mmCIF file with all atom_site columns, N, CA and C in Angstrom:
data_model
loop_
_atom_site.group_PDB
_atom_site.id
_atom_site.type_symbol
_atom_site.label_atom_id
_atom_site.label_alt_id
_atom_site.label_comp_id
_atom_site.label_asym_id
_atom_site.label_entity_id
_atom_site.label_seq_id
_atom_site.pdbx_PDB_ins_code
_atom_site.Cartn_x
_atom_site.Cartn_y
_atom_site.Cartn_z
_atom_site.occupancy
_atom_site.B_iso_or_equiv
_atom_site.pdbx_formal_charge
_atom_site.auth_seq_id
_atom_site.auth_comp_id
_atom_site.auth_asym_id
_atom_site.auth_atom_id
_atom_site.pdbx_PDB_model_num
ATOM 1   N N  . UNK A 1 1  ? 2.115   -5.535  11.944  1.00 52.00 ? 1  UNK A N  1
ATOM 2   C CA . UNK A 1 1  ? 2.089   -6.762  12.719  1.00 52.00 ? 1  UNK A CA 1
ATOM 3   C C  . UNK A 1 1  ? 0.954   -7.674  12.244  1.00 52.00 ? 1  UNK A C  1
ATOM 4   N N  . UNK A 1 2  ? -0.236  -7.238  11.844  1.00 54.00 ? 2  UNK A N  1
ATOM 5   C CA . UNK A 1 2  ? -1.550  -8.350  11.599  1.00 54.00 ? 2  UNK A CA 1
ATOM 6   C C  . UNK A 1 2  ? -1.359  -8.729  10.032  1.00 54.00 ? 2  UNK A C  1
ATOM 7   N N  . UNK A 1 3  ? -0.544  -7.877  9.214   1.00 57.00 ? 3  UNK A N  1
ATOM 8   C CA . UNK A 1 3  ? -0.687  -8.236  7.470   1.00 57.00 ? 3  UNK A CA 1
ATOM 9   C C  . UNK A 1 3  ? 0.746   -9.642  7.662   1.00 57.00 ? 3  UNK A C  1
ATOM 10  N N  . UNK A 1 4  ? 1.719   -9.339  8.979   1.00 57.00 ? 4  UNK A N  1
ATOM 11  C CA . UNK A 1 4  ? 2.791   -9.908  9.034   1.00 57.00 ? 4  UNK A CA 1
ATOM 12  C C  . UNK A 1 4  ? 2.931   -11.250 8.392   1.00 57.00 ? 4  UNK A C  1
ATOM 13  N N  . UNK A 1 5  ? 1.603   -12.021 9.523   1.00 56.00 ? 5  UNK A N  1
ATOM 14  C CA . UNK A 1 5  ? 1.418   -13.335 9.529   1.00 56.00 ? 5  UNK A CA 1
ATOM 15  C C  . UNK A 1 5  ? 0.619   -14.199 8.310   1.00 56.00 ? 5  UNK A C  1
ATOM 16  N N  . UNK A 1 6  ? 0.222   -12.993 7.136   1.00 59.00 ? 6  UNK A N  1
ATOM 17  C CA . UNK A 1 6  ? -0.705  -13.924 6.409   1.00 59.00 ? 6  UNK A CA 1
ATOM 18  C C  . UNK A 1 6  ? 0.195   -14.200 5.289   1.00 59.00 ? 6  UNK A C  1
ATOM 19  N N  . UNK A 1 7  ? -0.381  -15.677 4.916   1.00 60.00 ? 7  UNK A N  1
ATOM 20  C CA . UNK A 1 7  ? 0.670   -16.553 3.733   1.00 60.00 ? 7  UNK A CA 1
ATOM 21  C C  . UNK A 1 7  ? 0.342   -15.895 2.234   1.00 60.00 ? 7  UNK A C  1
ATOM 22  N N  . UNK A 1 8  ? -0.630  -15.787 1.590   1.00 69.00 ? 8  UNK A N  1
ATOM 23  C CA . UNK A 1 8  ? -0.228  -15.520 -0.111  1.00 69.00 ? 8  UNK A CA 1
ATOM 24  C C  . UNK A 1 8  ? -1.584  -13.979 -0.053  1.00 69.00 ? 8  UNK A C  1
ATOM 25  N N  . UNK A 1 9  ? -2.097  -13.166 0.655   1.00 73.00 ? 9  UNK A N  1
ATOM 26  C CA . UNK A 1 9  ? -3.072  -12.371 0.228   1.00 73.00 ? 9  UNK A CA 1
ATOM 27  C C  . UNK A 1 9  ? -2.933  -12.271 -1.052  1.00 73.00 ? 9  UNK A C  1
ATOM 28  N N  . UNK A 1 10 ? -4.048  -12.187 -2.039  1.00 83.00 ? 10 UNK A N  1
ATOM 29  C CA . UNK A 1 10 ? -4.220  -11.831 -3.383  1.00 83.00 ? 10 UNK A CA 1
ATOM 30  C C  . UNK A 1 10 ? -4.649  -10.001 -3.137  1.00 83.00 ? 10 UNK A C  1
ATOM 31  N N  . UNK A 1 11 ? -5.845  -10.203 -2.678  1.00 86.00 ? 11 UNK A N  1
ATOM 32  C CA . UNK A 1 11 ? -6.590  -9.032  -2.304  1.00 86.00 ? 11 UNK A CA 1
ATOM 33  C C  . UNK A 1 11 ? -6.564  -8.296  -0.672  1.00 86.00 ? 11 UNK A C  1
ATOM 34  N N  . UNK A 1 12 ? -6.069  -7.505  -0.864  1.00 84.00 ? 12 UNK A N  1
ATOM 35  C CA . UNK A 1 12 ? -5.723  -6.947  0.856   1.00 84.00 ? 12 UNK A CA 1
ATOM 36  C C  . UNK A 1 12 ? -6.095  -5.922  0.996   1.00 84.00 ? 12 UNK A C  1
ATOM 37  N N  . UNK A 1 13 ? -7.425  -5.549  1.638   1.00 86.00 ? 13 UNK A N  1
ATOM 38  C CA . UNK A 1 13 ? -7.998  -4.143  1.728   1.00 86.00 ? 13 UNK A CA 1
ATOM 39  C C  . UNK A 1 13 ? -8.143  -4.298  3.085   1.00 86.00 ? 13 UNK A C  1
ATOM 40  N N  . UNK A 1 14 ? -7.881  -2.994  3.905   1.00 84.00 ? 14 UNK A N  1
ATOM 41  C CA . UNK A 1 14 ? -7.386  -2.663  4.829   1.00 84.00 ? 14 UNK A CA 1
ATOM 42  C C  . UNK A 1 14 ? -7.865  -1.105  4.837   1.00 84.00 ? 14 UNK A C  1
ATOM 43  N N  . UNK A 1 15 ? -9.046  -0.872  4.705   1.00 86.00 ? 15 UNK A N  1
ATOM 44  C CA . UNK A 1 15 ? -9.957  0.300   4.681   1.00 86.00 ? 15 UNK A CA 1
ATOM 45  C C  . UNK A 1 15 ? -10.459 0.325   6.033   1.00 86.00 ? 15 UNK A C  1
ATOM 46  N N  . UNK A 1 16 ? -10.352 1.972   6.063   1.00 90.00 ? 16 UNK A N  1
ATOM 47  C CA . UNK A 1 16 ? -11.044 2.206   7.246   1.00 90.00 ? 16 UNK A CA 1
ATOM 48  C C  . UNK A 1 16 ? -10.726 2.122   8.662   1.00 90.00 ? 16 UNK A C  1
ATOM 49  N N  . UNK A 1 17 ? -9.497  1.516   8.400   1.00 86.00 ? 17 UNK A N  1
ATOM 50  C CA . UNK A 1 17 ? -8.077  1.236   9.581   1.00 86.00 ? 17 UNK A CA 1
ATOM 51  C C  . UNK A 1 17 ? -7.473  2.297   9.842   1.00 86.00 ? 17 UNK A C  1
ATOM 52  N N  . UNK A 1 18 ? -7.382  3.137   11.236  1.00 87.00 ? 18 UNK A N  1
ATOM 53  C CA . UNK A 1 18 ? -6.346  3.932   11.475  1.00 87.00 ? 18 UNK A CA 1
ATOM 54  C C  . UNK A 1 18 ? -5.436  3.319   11.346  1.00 87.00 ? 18 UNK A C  1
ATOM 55  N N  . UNK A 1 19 ? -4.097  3.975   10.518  1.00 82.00 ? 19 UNK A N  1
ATOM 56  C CA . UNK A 1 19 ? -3.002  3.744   10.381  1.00 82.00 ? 19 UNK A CA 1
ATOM 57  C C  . UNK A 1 19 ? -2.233  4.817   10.456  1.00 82.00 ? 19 UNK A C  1
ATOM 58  N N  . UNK A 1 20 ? -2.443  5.328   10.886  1.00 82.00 ? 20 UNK A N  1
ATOM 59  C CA . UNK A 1 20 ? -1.598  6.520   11.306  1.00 82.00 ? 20 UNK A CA 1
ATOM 60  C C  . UNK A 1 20 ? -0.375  6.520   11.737  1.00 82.00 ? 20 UNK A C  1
ATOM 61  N N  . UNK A 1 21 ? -0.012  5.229   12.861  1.00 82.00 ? 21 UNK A N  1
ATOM 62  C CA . UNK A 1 21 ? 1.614   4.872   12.997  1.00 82.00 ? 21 UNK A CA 1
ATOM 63  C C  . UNK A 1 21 ? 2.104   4.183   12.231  1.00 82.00 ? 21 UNK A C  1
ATOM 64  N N  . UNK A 1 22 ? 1.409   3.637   10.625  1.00 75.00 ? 22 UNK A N  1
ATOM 65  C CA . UNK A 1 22 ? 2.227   2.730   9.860   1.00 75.00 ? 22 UNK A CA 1
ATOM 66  C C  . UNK A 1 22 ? 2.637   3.481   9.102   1.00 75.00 ? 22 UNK A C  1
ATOM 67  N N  . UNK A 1 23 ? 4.060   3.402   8.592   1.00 69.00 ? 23 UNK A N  1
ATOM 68  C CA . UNK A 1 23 ? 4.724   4.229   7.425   1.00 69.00 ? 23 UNK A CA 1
ATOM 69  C C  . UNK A 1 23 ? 4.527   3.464   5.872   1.00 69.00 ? 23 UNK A C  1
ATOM 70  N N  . UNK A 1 24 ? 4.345   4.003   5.161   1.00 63.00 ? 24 UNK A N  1
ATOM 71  C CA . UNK A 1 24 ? 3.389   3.627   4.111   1.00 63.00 ? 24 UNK A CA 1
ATOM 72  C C  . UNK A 1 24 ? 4.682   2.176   3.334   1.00 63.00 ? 24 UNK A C  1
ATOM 73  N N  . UNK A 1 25 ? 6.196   2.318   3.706   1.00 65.00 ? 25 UNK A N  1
ATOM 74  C CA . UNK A 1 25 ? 6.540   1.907   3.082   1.00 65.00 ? 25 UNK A CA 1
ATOM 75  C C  . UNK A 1 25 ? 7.227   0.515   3.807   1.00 65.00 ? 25 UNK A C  1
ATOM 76  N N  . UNK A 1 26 ? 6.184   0.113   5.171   1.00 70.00 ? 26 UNK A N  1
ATOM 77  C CA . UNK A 1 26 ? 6.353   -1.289  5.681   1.00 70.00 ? 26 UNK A CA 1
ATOM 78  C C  . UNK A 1 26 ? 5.143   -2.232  4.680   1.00 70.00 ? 26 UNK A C  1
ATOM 79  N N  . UNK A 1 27 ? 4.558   -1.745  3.720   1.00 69.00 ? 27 UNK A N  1
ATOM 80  C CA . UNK A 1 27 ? 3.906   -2.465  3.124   1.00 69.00 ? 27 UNK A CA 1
ATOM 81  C C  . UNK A 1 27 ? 5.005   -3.302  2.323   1.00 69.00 ? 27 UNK A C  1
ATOM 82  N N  . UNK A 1 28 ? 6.085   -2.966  1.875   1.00 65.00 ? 28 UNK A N  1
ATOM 83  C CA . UNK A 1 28 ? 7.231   -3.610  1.070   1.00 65.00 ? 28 UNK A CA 1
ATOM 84  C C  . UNK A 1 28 ? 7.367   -4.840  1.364   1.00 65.00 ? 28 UNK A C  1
ATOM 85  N N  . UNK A 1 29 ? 7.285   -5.122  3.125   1.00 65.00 ? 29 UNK A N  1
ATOM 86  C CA . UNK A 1 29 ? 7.979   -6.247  3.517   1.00 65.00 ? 29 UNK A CA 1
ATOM 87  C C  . UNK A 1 29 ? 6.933   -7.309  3.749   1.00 65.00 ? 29 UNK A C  1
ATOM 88  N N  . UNK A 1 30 ? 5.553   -7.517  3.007   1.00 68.00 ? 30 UNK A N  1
ATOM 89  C CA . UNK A 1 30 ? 4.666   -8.515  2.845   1.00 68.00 ? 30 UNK A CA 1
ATOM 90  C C  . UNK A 1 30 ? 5.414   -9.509  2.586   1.00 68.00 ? 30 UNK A C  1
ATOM 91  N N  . UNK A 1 31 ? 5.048   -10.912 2.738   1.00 61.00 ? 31 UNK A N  1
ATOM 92  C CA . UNK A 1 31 ? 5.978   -12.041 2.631   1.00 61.00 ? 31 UNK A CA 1
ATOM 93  C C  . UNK A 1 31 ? 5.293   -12.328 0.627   1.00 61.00 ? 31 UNK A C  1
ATOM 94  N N  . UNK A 1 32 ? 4.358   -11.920 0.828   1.00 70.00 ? 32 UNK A N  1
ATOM 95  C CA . UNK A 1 32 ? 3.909   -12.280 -1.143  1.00 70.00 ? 32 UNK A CA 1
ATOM 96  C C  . UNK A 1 32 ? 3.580   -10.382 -1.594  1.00 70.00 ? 32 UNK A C  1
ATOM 97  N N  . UNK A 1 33 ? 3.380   -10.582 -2.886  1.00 78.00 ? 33 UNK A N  1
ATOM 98  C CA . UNK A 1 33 ? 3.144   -8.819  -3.039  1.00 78.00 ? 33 UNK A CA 1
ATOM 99  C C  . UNK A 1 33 ? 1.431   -9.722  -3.432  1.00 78.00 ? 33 UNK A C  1
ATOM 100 N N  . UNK A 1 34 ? 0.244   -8.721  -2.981  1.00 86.00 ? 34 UNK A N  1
ATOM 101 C CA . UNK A 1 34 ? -1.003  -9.304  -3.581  1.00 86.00 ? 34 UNK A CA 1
ATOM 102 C C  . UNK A 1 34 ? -1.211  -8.184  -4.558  1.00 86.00 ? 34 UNK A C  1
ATOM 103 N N  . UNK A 1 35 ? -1.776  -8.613  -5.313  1.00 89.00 ? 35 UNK A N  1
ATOM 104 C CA . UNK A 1 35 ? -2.860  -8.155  -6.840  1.00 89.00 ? 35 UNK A CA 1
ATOM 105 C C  . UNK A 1 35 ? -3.538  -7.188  -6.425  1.00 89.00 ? 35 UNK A C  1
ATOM 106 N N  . UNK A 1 36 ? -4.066  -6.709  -5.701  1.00 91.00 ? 36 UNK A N  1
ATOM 107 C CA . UNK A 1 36 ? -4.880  -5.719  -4.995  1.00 91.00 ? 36 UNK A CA 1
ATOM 108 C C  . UNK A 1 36 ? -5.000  -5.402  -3.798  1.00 91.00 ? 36 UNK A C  1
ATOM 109 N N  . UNK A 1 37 ? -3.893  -4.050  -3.412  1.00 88.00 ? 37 UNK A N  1
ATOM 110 C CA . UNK A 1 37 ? -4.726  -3.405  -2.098  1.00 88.00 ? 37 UNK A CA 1
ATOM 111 C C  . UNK A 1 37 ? -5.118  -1.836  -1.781  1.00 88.00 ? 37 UNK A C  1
ATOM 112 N N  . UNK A 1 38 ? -5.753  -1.590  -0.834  1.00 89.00 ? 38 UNK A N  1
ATOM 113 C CA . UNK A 1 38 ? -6.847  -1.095  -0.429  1.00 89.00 ? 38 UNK A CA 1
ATOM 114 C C  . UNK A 1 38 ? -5.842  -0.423  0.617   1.00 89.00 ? 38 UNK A C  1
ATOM 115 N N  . UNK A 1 39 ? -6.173  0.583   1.033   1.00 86.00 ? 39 UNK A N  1
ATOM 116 C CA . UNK A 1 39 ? -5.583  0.994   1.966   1.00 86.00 ? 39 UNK A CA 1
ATOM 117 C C  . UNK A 1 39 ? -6.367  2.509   2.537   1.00 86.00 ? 39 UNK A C  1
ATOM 118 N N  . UNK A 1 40 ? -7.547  2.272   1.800   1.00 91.00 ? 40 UNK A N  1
ATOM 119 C CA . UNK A 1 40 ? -8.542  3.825   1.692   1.00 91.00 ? 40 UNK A CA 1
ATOM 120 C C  . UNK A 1 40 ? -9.050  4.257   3.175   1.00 91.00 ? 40 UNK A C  1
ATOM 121 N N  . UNK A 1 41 ? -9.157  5.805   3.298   1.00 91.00 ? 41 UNK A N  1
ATOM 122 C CA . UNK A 1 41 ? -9.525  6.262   4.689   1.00 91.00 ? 41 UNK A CA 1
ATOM 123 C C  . UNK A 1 41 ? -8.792  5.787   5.685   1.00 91.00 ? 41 UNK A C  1
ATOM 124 N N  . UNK A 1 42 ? -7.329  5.552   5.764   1.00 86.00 ? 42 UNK A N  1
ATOM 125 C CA . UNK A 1 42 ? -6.660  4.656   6.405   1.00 86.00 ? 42 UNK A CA 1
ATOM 126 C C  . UNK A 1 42 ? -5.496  5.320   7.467   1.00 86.00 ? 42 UNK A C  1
ATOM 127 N N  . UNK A 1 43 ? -6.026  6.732   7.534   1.00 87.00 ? 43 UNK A N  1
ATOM 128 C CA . UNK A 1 43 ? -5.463  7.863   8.227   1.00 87.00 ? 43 UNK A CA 1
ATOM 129 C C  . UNK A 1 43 ? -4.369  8.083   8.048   1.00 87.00 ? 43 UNK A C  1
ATOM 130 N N  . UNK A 1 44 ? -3.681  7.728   6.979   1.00 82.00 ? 44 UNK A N  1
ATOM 131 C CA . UNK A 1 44 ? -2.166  8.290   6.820   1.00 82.00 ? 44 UNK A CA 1
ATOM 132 C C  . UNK A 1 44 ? -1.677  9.411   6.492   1.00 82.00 ? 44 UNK A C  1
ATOM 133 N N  . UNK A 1 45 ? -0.783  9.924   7.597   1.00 79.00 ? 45 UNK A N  1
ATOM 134 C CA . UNK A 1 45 ? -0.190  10.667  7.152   1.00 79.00 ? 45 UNK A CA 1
ATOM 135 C C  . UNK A 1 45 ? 1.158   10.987  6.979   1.00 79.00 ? 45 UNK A C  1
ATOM 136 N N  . UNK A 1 46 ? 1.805   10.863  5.922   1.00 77.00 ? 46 UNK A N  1
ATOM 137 C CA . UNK A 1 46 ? 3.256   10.527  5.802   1.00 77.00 ? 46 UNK A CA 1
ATOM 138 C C  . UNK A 1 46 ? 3.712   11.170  4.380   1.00 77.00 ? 46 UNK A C  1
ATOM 139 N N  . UNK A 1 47 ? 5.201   11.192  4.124   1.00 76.00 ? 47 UNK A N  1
ATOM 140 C CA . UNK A 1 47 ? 5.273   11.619  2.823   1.00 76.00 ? 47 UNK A CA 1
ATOM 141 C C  . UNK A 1 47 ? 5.058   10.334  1.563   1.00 76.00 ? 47 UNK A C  1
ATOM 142 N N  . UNK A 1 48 ? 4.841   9.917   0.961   1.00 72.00 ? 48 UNK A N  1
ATOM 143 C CA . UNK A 1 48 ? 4.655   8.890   0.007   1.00 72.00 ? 48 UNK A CA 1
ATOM 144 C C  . UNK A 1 48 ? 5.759   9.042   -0.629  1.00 72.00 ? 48 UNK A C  1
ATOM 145 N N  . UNK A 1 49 ? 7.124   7.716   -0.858  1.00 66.00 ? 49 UNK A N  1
ATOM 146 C CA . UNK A 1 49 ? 7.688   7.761   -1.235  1.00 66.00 ? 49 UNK A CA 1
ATOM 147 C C  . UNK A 1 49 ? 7.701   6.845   -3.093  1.00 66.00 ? 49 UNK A C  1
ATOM 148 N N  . UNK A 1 50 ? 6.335   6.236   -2.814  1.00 71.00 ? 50 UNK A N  1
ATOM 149 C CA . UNK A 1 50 ? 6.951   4.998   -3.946  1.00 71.00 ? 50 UNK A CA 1
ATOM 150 C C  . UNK A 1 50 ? 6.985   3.977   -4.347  1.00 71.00 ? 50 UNK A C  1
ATOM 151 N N  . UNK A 1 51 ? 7.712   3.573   -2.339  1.00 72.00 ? 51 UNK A N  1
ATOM 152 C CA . UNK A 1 51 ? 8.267   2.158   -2.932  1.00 72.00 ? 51 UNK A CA 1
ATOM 153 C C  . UNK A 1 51 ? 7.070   0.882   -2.645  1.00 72.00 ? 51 UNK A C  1
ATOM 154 N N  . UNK A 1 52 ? 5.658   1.445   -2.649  1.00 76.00 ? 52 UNK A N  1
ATOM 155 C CA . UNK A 1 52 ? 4.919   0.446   -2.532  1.00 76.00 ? 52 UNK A CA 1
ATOM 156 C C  . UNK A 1 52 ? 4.529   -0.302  -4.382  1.00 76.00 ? 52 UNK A C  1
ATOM 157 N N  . UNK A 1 53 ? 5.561   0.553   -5.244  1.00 75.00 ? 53 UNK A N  1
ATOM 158 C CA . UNK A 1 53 ? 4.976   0.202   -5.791  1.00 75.00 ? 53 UNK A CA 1
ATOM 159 C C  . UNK A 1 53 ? 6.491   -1.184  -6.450  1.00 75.00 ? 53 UNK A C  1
ATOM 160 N N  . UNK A 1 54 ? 7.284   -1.447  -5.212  1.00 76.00 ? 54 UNK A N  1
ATOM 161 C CA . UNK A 1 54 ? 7.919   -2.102  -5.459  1.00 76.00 ? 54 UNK A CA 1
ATOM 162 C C  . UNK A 1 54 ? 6.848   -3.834  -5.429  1.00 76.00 ? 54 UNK A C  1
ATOM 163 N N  . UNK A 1 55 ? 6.396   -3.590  -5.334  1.00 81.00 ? 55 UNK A N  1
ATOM 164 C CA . UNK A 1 55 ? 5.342   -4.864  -5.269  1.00 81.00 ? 55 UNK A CA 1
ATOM 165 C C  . UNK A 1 55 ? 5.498   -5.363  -6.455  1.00 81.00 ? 55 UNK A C  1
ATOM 166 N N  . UNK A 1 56 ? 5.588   -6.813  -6.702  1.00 83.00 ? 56 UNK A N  1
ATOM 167 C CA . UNK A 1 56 ? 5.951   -7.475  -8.006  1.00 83.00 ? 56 UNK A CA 1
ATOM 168 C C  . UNK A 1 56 ? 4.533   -7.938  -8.260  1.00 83.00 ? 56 UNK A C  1
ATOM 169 N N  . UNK A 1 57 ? 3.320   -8.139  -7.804  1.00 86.00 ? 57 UNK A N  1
ATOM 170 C CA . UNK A 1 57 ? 2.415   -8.409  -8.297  1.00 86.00 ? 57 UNK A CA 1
ATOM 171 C C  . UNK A 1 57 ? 1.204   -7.663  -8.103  1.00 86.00 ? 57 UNK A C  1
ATOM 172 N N  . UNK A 1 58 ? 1.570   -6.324  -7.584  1.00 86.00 ? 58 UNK A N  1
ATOM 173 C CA . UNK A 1 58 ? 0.717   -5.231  -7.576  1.00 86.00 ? 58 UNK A CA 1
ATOM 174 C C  . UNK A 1 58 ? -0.038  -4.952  -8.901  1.00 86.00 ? 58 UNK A C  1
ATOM 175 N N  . UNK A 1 59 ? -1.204  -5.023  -8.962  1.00 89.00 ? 59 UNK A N  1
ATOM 176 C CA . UNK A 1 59 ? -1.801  -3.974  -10.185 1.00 89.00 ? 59 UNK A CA 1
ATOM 177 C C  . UNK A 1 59 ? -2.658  -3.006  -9.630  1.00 89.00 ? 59 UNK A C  1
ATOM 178 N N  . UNK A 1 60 ? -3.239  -3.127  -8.596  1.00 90.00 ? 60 UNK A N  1
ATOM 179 C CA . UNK A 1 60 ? -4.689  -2.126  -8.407  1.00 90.00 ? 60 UNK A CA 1
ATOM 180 C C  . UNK A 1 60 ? -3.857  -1.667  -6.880  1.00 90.00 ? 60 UNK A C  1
ATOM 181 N N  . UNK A 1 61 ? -4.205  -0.224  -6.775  1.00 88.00 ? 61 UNK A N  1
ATOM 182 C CA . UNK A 1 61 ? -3.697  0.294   -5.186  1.00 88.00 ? 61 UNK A CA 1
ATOM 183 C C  . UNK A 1 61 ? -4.922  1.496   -5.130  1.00 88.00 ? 61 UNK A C  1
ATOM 184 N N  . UNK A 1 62 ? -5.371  1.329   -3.944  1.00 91.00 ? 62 UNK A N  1
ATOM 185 C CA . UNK A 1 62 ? -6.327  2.468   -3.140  1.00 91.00 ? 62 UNK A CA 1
ATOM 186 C C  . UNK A 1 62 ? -6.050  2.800   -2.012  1.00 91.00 ? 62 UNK A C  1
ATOM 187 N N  . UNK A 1 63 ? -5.463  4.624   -1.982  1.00 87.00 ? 63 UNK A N  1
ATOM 188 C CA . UNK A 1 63 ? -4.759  5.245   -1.341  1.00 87.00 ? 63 UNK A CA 1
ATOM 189 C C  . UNK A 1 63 ? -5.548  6.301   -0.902  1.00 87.00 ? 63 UNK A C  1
ATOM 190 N N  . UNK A 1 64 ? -6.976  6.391   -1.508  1.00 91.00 ? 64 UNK A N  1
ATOM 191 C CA . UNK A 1 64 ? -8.047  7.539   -1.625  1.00 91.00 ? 64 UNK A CA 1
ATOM 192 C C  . UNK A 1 64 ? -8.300  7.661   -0.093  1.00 91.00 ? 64 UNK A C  1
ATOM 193 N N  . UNK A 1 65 ? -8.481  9.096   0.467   1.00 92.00 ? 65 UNK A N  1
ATOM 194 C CA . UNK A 1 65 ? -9.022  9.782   1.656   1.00 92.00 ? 65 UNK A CA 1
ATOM 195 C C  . UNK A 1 65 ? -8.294  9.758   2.434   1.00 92.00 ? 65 UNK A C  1
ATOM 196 N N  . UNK A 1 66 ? -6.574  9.769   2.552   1.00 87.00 ? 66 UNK A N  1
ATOM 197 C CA . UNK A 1 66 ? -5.447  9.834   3.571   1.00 87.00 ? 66 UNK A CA 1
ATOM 198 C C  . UNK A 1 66 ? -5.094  11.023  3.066   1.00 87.00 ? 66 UNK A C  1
ATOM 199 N N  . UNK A 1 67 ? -3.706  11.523  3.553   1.00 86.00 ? 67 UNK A N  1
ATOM 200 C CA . UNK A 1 67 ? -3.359  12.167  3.347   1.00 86.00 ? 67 UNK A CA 1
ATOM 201 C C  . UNK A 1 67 ? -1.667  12.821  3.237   1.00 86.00 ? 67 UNK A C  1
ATOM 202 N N  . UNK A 1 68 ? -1.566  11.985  2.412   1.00 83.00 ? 68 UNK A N  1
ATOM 203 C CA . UNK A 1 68 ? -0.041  11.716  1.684   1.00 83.00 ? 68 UNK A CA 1
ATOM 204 C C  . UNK A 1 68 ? 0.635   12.559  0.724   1.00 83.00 ? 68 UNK A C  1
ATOM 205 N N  . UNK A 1 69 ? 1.622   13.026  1.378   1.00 85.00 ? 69 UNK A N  1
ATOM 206 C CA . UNK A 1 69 ? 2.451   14.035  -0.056  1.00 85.00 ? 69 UNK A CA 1
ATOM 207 C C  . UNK A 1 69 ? 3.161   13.423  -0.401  1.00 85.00 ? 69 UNK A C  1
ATOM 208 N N  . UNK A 1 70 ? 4.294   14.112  -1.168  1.00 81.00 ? 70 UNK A N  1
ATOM 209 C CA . UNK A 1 70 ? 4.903   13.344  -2.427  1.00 81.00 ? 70 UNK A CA 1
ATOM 210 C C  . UNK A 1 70 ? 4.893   12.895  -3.750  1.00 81.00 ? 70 UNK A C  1
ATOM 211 N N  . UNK A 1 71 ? 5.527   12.634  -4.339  1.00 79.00 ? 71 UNK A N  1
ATOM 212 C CA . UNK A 1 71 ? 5.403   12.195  -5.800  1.00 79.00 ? 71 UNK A CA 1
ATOM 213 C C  . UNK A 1 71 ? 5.398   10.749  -6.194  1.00 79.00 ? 71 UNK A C  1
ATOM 214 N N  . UNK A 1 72 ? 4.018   10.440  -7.291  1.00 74.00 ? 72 UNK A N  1
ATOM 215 C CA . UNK A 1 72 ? 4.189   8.822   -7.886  1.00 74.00 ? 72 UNK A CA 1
ATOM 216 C C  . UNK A 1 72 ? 5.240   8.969   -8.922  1.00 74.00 ? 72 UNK A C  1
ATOM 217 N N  . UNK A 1 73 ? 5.610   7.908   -8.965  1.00 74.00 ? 73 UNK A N  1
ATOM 218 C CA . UNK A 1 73 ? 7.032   7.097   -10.153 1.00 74.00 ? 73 UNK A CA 1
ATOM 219 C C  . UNK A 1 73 ? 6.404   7.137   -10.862 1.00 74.00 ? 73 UNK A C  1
ATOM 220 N N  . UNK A 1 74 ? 7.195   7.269   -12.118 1.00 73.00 ? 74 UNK A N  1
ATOM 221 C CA . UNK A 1 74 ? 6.695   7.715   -13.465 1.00 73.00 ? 74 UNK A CA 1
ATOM 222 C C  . UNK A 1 74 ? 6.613   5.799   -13.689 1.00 73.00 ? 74 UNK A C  1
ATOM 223 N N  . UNK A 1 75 ? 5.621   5.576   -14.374 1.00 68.00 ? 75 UNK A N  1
ATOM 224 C CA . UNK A 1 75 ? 5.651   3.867   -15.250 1.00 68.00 ? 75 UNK A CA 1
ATOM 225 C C  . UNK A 1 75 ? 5.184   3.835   -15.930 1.00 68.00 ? 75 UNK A C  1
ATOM 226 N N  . UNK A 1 76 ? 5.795   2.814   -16.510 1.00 67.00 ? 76 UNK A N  1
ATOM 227 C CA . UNK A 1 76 ? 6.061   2.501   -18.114 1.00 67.00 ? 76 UNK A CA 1
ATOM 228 C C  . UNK A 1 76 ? 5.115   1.280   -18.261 1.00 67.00 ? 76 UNK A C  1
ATOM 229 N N  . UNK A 1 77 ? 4.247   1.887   -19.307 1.00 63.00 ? 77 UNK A N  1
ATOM 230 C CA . UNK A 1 77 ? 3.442   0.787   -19.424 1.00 63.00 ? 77 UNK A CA 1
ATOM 231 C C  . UNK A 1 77 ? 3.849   -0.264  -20.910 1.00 63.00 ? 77 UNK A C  1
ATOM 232 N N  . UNK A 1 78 ? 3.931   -1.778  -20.431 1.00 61.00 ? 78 UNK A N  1
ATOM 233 C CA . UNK A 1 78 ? 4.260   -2.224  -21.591 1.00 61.00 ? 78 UNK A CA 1
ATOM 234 C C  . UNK A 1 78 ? 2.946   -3.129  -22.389 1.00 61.00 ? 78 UNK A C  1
#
């Protein structure tokens, strides 16, 4: 609900936030994808599916000190 309303984030760190009821993969539905986010110590616990990395302008993600299973997508670096 609070990432809902913002227009272009570049940088979105969001550390230190219980998030414990967010499922990792409502990050998808940002209205822009930003360049960098943060999401560290952020109490999750869920299986990690992925699709955050459907983000079209994602490069940097911090996922450090939750606690997420699952597997990252293999990528191809060009």
């Amino acid at each position: 609900m609070l990432i809902r309303n913002l227009s272009k984030p570049e940088n979105l760190v969001i550390g230190f936030v219980n998030m414990s009821n967010v499922v990792p993969a409502s990050f998808e539905n940002l209205s822009s994808s930003p360049k960098r986010l943060s999401l560290e110590y952020g109490d999750l616990h869920r299986e990690f599916h992925g699709e955050i990395f459907q983000l079209q302008n994602l490069e940097y993600l911090d996922l450090s000190s939750n606690s997420l299973t699952g597997y990252l997508p293999k990528v191809q670096l060009e």
